[in-house]
Coordinates of C-alpha atoms in Angstrom, one line a residue:
M1 CA -15.3 36.2 -88.2
A2 CA -16.2 39.6 -87.1
E3 CA -18.1 38.2 -84.1
A4 CA -15.1 36.2 -83.1
Q5 CA -13.1 39.4 -83.3
S6 CA -15.6 41.2 -81.2
V7 CA -15.6 38.5 -78.6
E8 CA -11.8 38.7 -78.4
G9 CA -11.7 42.3 -78.3
H10 CA -14.2 42.2 -75.3
A11 CA -12.1 39.6 -73.5
S12 CA -8.9 41.9 -74.0
A13 CA -10.9 44.7 -72.7
R14 CA -12.0 42.7 -69.5
E15 CA -8.5 41.5 -69.0
R16 CA -7.1 45.2 -69.1
E17 CA -9.8 46.4 -66.8
G18 CA -9.6 43.3 -64.5
W19 CA -6.1 44.1 -63.0
V20 CA -7.0 47.8 -62.1
T21 CA -8.7 47.4 -58.9
G22 CA -10.3 50.0 -56.6
M23 CA -7.7 48.9 -54.0
L24 CA -4.7 49.6 -56.4
V25 CA -6.2 53.0 -57.1
L26 CA -6.7 53.8 -53.3
F27 CA -3.1 52.3 -52.4
C28 CA -1.4 54.6 -55.1
L29 CA -3.3 57.7 -53.9
A30 CA -2.4 57.0 -50.3
S31 CA 1.2 56.5 -51.2
T32 CA 1.2 59.7 -53.2
A33 CA -0.2 61.4 -50.2
V34 CA 2.5 60.0 -47.9
T35 CA 5.3 61.0 -50.4
V36 CA 3.8 64.6 -50.7
V37 CA 3.5 65.2 -46.9
A38 CA 6.9 63.5 -46.0
G39 CA 8.5 65.6 -48.8
L40 CA 7.0 68.8 -47.5
V41 CA 8.2 67.9 -43.9
Q42 CA 11.7 67.2 -45.4
V43 CA 12.0 70.6 -47.1
S44 CA 11.0 72.4 -43.9
F45 CA 14.1 71.7 -42.0
G46 CA 17.7 72.8 -42.6
E47 CA 20.3 75.2 -41.6
Y48 CA 18.6 78.1 -43.3
S49 CA 15.7 78.8 -40.9
M50 CA 12.3 79.3 -42.3
T51 CA 8.7 78.6 -41.2
F52 CA 6.7 75.5 -42.5
L53 CA 4.5 78.0 -44.5
E54 CA 7.4 79.9 -46.0
A55 CA 9.1 76.6 -46.9
W56 CA 5.9 75.2 -48.6
Q57 CA 5.1 78.5 -50.3
A58 CA 8.6 78.2 -52.0
V59 CA 7.7 74.6 -53.0
F60 CA 4.6 75.7 -54.8
N61 CA 5.9 78.9 -56.0
P62 CA 4.5 79.4 -59.5
S63 CA 7.6 81.5 -60.7
V64 CA 9.7 78.3 -60.2
I65 CA 7.4 75.4 -61.0
F66 CA 6.5 77.0 -64.4
N67 CA 9.7 78.6 -65.2
F68 CA 11.4 76.8 -68.1
H69 CA 14.8 78.4 -67.3
A70 CA 14.6 77.1 -63.6
W71 CA 13.9 73.6 -64.8
S72 CA 16.8 73.9 -67.3
A73 CA 19.1 74.8 -64.5
F74 CA 17.9 71.9 -62.3
L75 CA 18.0 69.3 -64.9
F76 CA 20.8 70.3 -67.3
G77 CA 23.1 72.5 -65.1
T78 CA 22.6 75.9 -66.7
D79 CA 22.7 79.3 -64.9
L80 CA 19.9 79.5 -62.4
P81 CA 17.4 82.4 -63.2
E82 CA 16.7 85.0 -60.5
M83 CA 14.6 83.8 -57.7
S84 CA 13.8 84.5 -54.0
T85 CA 16.2 83.3 -51.3
A86 CA 13.6 80.8 -49.9
S87 CA 13.1 79.5 -53.4
I88 CA 16.9 79.1 -54.0
V89 CA 17.3 77.2 -50.6
V90 CA 14.3 74.9 -51.1
W91 CA 14.7 74.2 -54.9
T92 CA 18.4 73.8 -55.0
L93 CA 19.3 72.4 -51.5
R94 CA 16.3 70.5 -50.3
M95 CA 14.0 69.5 -53.1
P96 CA 16.7 67.4 -54.8
R97 CA 17.0 65.2 -51.8
V98 CA 13.3 64.4 -52.1
F99 CA 13.7 63.7 -55.8
V100 CA 16.8 61.3 -55.3
A101 CA 14.5 59.6 -52.6
I102 CA 11.8 59.1 -55.0
I103 CA 13.9 57.7 -57.8
A104 CA 15.9 55.4 -55.3
G105 CA 12.7 54.2 -53.7
A106 CA 10.9 53.5 -57.0
T107 CA 14.0 51.7 -58.6
L108 CA 14.9 49.4 -55.5
A109 CA 11.3 48.5 -55.0
I110 CA 10.7 47.5 -58.7
S111 CA 14.3 45.8 -58.9
G112 CA 13.4 43.6 -55.6
A113 CA 9.9 42.6 -57.3
I114 CA 11.8 41.6 -60.4
F115 CA 14.3 39.6 -58.7
Q116 CA 11.6 37.8 -56.6
A117 CA 9.8 36.7 -59.9
V118 CA 12.9 35.6 -62.0
T119 CA 14.2 33.6 -59.1
R120 CA 10.6 32.7 -57.9
N121 CA 12.0 33.4 -54.4
E122 CA 10.2 35.6 -52.1
L123 CA 13.5 36.2 -50.0
A124 CA 15.3 37.7 -53.2
S125 CA 16.2 41.4 -53.5
P126 CA 19.3 43.2 -54.9
F127 CA 20.9 43.3 -51.3
V128 CA 20.2 39.7 -50.7
L129 CA 21.5 38.5 -53.9
G130 CA 24.7 40.3 -53.8
V131 CA 23.9 42.9 -56.5
S132 CA 24.0 45.8 -54.1
S133 CA 27.5 44.9 -52.8
G134 CA 28.8 44.4 -56.3
A135 CA 27.5 47.6 -57.5
G136 CA 28.7 49.2 -54.4
F137 CA 32.1 48.0 -55.0
A138 CA 32.2 49.4 -58.4
V139 CA 30.8 52.8 -57.4
L140 CA 33.3 52.9 -54.3
A141 CA 36.3 52.1 -56.5
T142 CA 35.2 55.0 -58.9
L143 CA 34.8 57.5 -56.1
V144 CA 38.2 56.5 -54.3
V145 CA 40.4 55.4 -57.2
F146 CA 38.9 56.5 -60.5
S147 CA 37.1 59.7 -59.6
G148 CA 37.3 61.1 -63.3
L149 CA 34.7 58.5 -64.2
T150 CA 32.0 59.9 -61.9
P151 CA 29.6 60.9 -64.6
F152 CA 29.4 57.2 -65.5
L153 CA 28.4 55.9 -62.2
P154 CA 24.9 54.1 -63.1
L155 CA 26.9 52.4 -65.9
I156 CA 29.6 51.3 -63.7
A157 CA 27.2 50.3 -60.9
A158 CA 25.3 48.3 -63.4
L159 CA 28.4 46.4 -64.4
G160 CA 29.5 45.7 -60.8
G161 CA 25.9 44.5 -60.1
T162 CA 25.9 42.3 -63.2
V163 CA 29.0 40.6 -62.3
A164 CA 27.9 39.9 -58.7
F165 CA 24.5 38.5 -60.0
V166 CA 26.3 36.1 -62.5
I167 CA 28.7 35.0 -59.7
V168 CA 25.7 34.3 -57.6
Y169 CA 23.8 32.4 -60.2
T170 CA 26.8 30.4 -61.0
I171 CA 27.4 29.3 -57.5
A172 CA 23.8 28.5 -56.8
W173 CA 23.4 26.6 -60.1
K174 CA 23.3 23.0 -59.6
G175 CA 21.0 21.5 -62.5
G176 CA 18.7 24.4 -61.5
T177 CA 18.5 26.8 -58.5
S178 CA 16.6 26.7 -55.1
P179 CA 15.8 29.6 -52.9
V180 CA 18.1 28.5 -50.1
R181 CA 21.1 28.2 -52.6
L182 CA 20.6 31.7 -53.9
V183 CA 20.3 33.2 -50.5
L184 CA 23.5 31.4 -49.3
A185 CA 25.3 32.3 -52.5
G186 CA 24.2 35.8 -52.1
V187 CA 25.6 36.0 -48.5
V188 CA 28.9 34.6 -49.6
V189 CA 29.0 37.2 -52.6
N190 CA 28.1 39.9 -50.2
M191 CA 30.9 39.1 -47.7
V192 CA 33.4 39.1 -50.5
F193 CA 32.5 42.5 -52.1
Q194 CA 32.2 44.0 -48.6
S195 CA 35.8 42.9 -47.8
L196 CA 36.7 44.3 -51.1
Q197 CA 35.0 47.6 -50.3
Q198 CA 36.9 47.8 -47.0
G199 CA 40.1 47.2 -48.7
L200 CA 39.6 50.2 -51.0
F201 CA 39.9 52.5 -47.9
F202 CA 43.6 51.8 -48.0
F203 CA 44.0 53.6 -51.3
A204 CA 42.1 56.6 -50.2
D205 CA 44.4 59.6 -48.9
D206 CA 41.6 62.3 -48.8
L207 CA 39.7 62.3 -45.4
G208 CA 36.7 64.0 -47.3
V209 CA 36.6 61.1 -49.7
V210 CA 36.7 58.5 -47.1
Q211 CA 34.0 60.3 -45.1
T212 CA 31.9 60.5 -48.2
A213 CA 32.5 56.8 -49.0
I214 CA 31.3 55.8 -45.4
A215 CA 28.1 57.8 -45.7
W216 CA 27.6 56.2 -49.0
L217 CA 28.4 52.7 -47.9
T218 CA 25.5 53.0 -45.3
G219 CA 23.1 54.5 -47.8
S220 CA 22.7 58.2 -47.2
L221 CA 20.8 60.9 -48.9
T222 CA 22.5 63.8 -47.0
G223 CA 24.1 66.4 -49.5
T224 CA 22.4 64.9 -52.5
G225 CA 21.7 67.6 -55.2
W226 CA 20.5 68.0 -58.8
E227 CA 23.7 66.4 -59.9
E228 CA 22.6 63.1 -58.5
V229 CA 19.1 63.6 -59.9
R230 CA 20.7 64.0 -63.4
I231 CA 22.9 61.0 -63.0
A232 CA 20.0 58.7 -62.1
I233 CA 16.9 59.9 -63.7
L234 CA 17.6 58.5 -67.2
P235 CA 18.6 54.9 -66.3
A236 CA 15.9 54.9 -63.7
A237 CA 13.2 55.9 -66.3
V238 CA 14.4 53.4 -68.8
A239 CA 14.5 50.5 -66.2
I240 CA 10.9 51.5 -64.9
A241 CA 9.5 51.7 -68.4
I242 CA 10.8 48.2 -69.4
A243 CA 9.9 46.6 -66.1
L244 CA 6.3 48.1 -66.5
A245 CA 6.2 46.6 -70.0
G246 CA 7.5 43.2 -68.7
A247 CA 5.0 42.6 -66.0
R248 CA 3.0 40.2 -68.2
Q249 CA 6.1 38.2 -68.6
L250 CA 6.9 38.1 -65.0
N251 CA 3.4 36.8 -64.3
V252 CA 4.2 33.8 -66.6
L253 CA 7.6 33.2 -65.0
M254 CA 5.8 32.9 -61.7
L255 CA 3.8 30.0 -63.1
G256 CA 7.0 27.9 -63.4
E257 CA 9.5 27.2 -66.0
N258 CA 7.6 24.2 -67.6
T259 CA 4.4 26.2 -67.9
A260 CA 6.2 29.1 -69.2
R261 CA 7.9 27.0 -71.9
S262 CA 4.5 25.4 -72.9
L263 CA 3.2 28.8 -73.4
G264 CA 6.0 29.6 -75.7
M265 CA 8.2 31.7 -73.5
R266 CA 12.0 31.5 -74.0
V267 CA 12.4 31.2 -70.2
E268 CA 16.3 31.9 -69.7
R269 CA 16.3 34.7 -72.3
V270 CA 13.5 36.4 -70.6
R271 CA 14.9 35.8 -67.1
F272 CA 18.2 37.2 -67.9
S273 CA 16.8 40.2 -69.8
L274 CA 14.5 41.1 -66.8
S275 CA 17.4 40.5 -64.4
A276 CA 19.4 42.9 -66.4
V277 CA 16.6 45.5 -66.0
A278 CA 16.5 44.9 -62.3
I279 CA 20.3 45.5 -62.1
L280 CA 20.1 48.7 -64.0
A281 CA 17.2 49.8 -61.7
A282 CA 19.0 48.8 -58.4
S283 CA 22.2 50.4 -59.8
A284 CA 20.6 53.7 -60.6
A285 CA 19.7 53.9 -56.9
I286 CA 23.0 52.8 -55.6
A287 CA 24.9 55.2 -57.7
V288 CA 23.3 58.3 -56.0
A289 CA 22.1 57.0 -52.7
G290 CA 24.6 54.3 -51.7
I291 CA 23.7 50.8 -50.5
I292 CA 20.1 51.0 -48.9
S293 CA 19.8 47.6 -47.3
F294 CA 16.6 45.4 -47.4
F295 CA 14.3 48.1 -49.2
G296 CA 13.9 45.8 -52.3
L297 CA 12.9 43.0 -50.1
V298 CA 10.4 44.7 -47.8
V299 CA 8.4 47.0 -50.3
P300 CA 7.3 44.4 -52.9
H301 CA 6.0 42.3 -49.9
I302 CA 4.0 45.2 -48.5
V303 CA 2.5 45.8 -51.9
R304 CA 1.8 42.2 -52.6
N305 CA 0.0 41.8 -49.4
T306 CA -2.1 44.9 -50.2
V307 CA -3.0 44.7 -53.9
G308 CA -2.3 41.1 -54.7
G309 CA 0.1 39.1 -56.6
D310 CA -0.6 40.1 -60.3
Y311 CA 2.7 41.8 -61.4
R312 CA 0.7 44.3 -63.4
R313 CA -0.6 45.7 -60.2
L314 CA 2.5 44.8 -58.1
M315 CA 4.8 46.9 -60.4
I316 CA 2.3 49.9 -60.3
G317 CA 2.1 49.6 -56.6
C318 CA 5.9 49.4 -56.0
L319 CA 6.3 52.4 -58.4
F320 CA 4.2 54.5 -55.9
A321 CA 5.0 52.7 -52.5
G322 CA 8.7 52.8 -53.0
P323 CA 9.0 56.6 -53.1
A324 CA 6.5 57.0 -50.3
L325 CA 8.4 54.8 -48.0
M326 CA 11.9 56.1 -49.0
V327 CA 10.9 59.6 -48.4
A328 CA 9.2 58.8 -45.2
A329 CA 12.4 56.7 -44.0
D330 CA 14.7 59.6 -44.8
V331 CA 12.4 62.0 -42.8
G332 CA 12.7 59.6 -39.9
A333 CA 16.5 59.3 -40.4
R334 CA 16.8 63.1 -40.2
L335 CA 14.5 63.8 -37.4
A336 CA 15.0 60.8 -35.1
L337 CA 18.0 62.1 -33.3
G338 CA 17.2 65.7 -33.2
G339 CA 20.2 67.7 -34.9
T340 CA 22.1 64.5 -36.0
Q341 CA 21.2 63.1 -39.4
M342 CA 21.3 59.3 -39.4
P343 CA 21.8 57.5 -42.8
V344 CA 18.6 56.3 -44.2
G345 CA 20.2 52.8 -44.7
V346 CA 20.3 52.5 -41.1
V347 CA 16.4 52.9 -40.8
T348 CA 15.8 50.5 -43.6
G349 CA 18.2 48.1 -42.2
L350 CA 16.5 48.2 -38.7
I351 CA 13.2 47.5 -40.3
G352 CA 14.3 45.1 -43.0
G353 CA 16.5 43.0 -41.0
P354 CA 13.8 41.7 -38.7
Y355 CA 11.3 41.3 -41.5
F356 CA 13.8 39.2 -43.5
L357 CA 14.0 36.9 -40.5
Y358 CA 10.3 36.8 -40.4
L359 CA 10.0 35.8 -43.9
M360 CA 12.6 33.1 -43.4
R361 CA 10.6 31.7 -40.4
K362 CA 7.3 31.8 -42.3
Q363 CA 8.8 29.8 -45.2
Q364 CA 7.6 26.1 -44.8
S365 CA 10.2 24.7 -47.2
M366 CA 13.4 26.5 -48.2
G367 CA 14.3 23.9 -50.8
E368 CA 17.2 21.4 -51.1
L369 CA 20.8 22.5 -51.0

């Protein structure tokens, strides 16, 4: 008996060690380096003139990093302690944008990876499946019509995304689903919710609200601050934690429904539970950064092609690669046109659109209608 337990323990240890590969560690370290470098570049530009060295010294200022009162002000909105002008500019105006990009990148990447597993469709993502447009309509309605509900944006976005996903799944269901039906249903739902979004502008009588809404619809990190970090950080942390814990279940789902059921999994319950996690993750990003198209489609593919298809590796890879690519894309959006800031959603759309077409061309069989 003891010998059997020992063998089982060794097998479990080998399994735990097996998915942590050198490539995964190297990939995560490289992604972290990209995030740090891109973030330092991001905080070095702004209306307040300072050199690269001054900006970086402000970022790594020990009197801010190790100051409990400063972090209390950042995360809970209390009064700021006394600090230098450079530190105030960097930590209250520029660093929050980097943190929002990190949160949005991680949650959108993980959301896309989950949707690709639960639908067994490598073309799935929050944007393609209509979740982004549903969540977007809910958030836009809040901004334009029900502005008093702004503190509840992640919850409202999750509700809108859930409604959109249920509609897509209902349209696509025909004794089961197929990749092509899910994609087509997602296109239809996207068009409907985008039309509803445009209709909401007729109810907006404040030009400032209209400009904010337009920037938000294109996916922009311009003007984001600690308020957006506070809105998104808790739902993002919950969604990421559950997604990482559910990686094993996602591996089983990828084996197919019959195999998953033979292994004792309640497939539909697990599928919709993990879909809810993916919707929450996407909604946390959409609530603060807007609709950033195709990001959740591209990042999981990059990670999968680099570290492999095991979802334990894939989730960790997305957690690091998502922030790296989002912060880098935001730097590109900010610096590409000189003094004019371009929405980051435009950059991801220009990259993700052609990549989506490439994936469709690559598919040998898209399934039956």
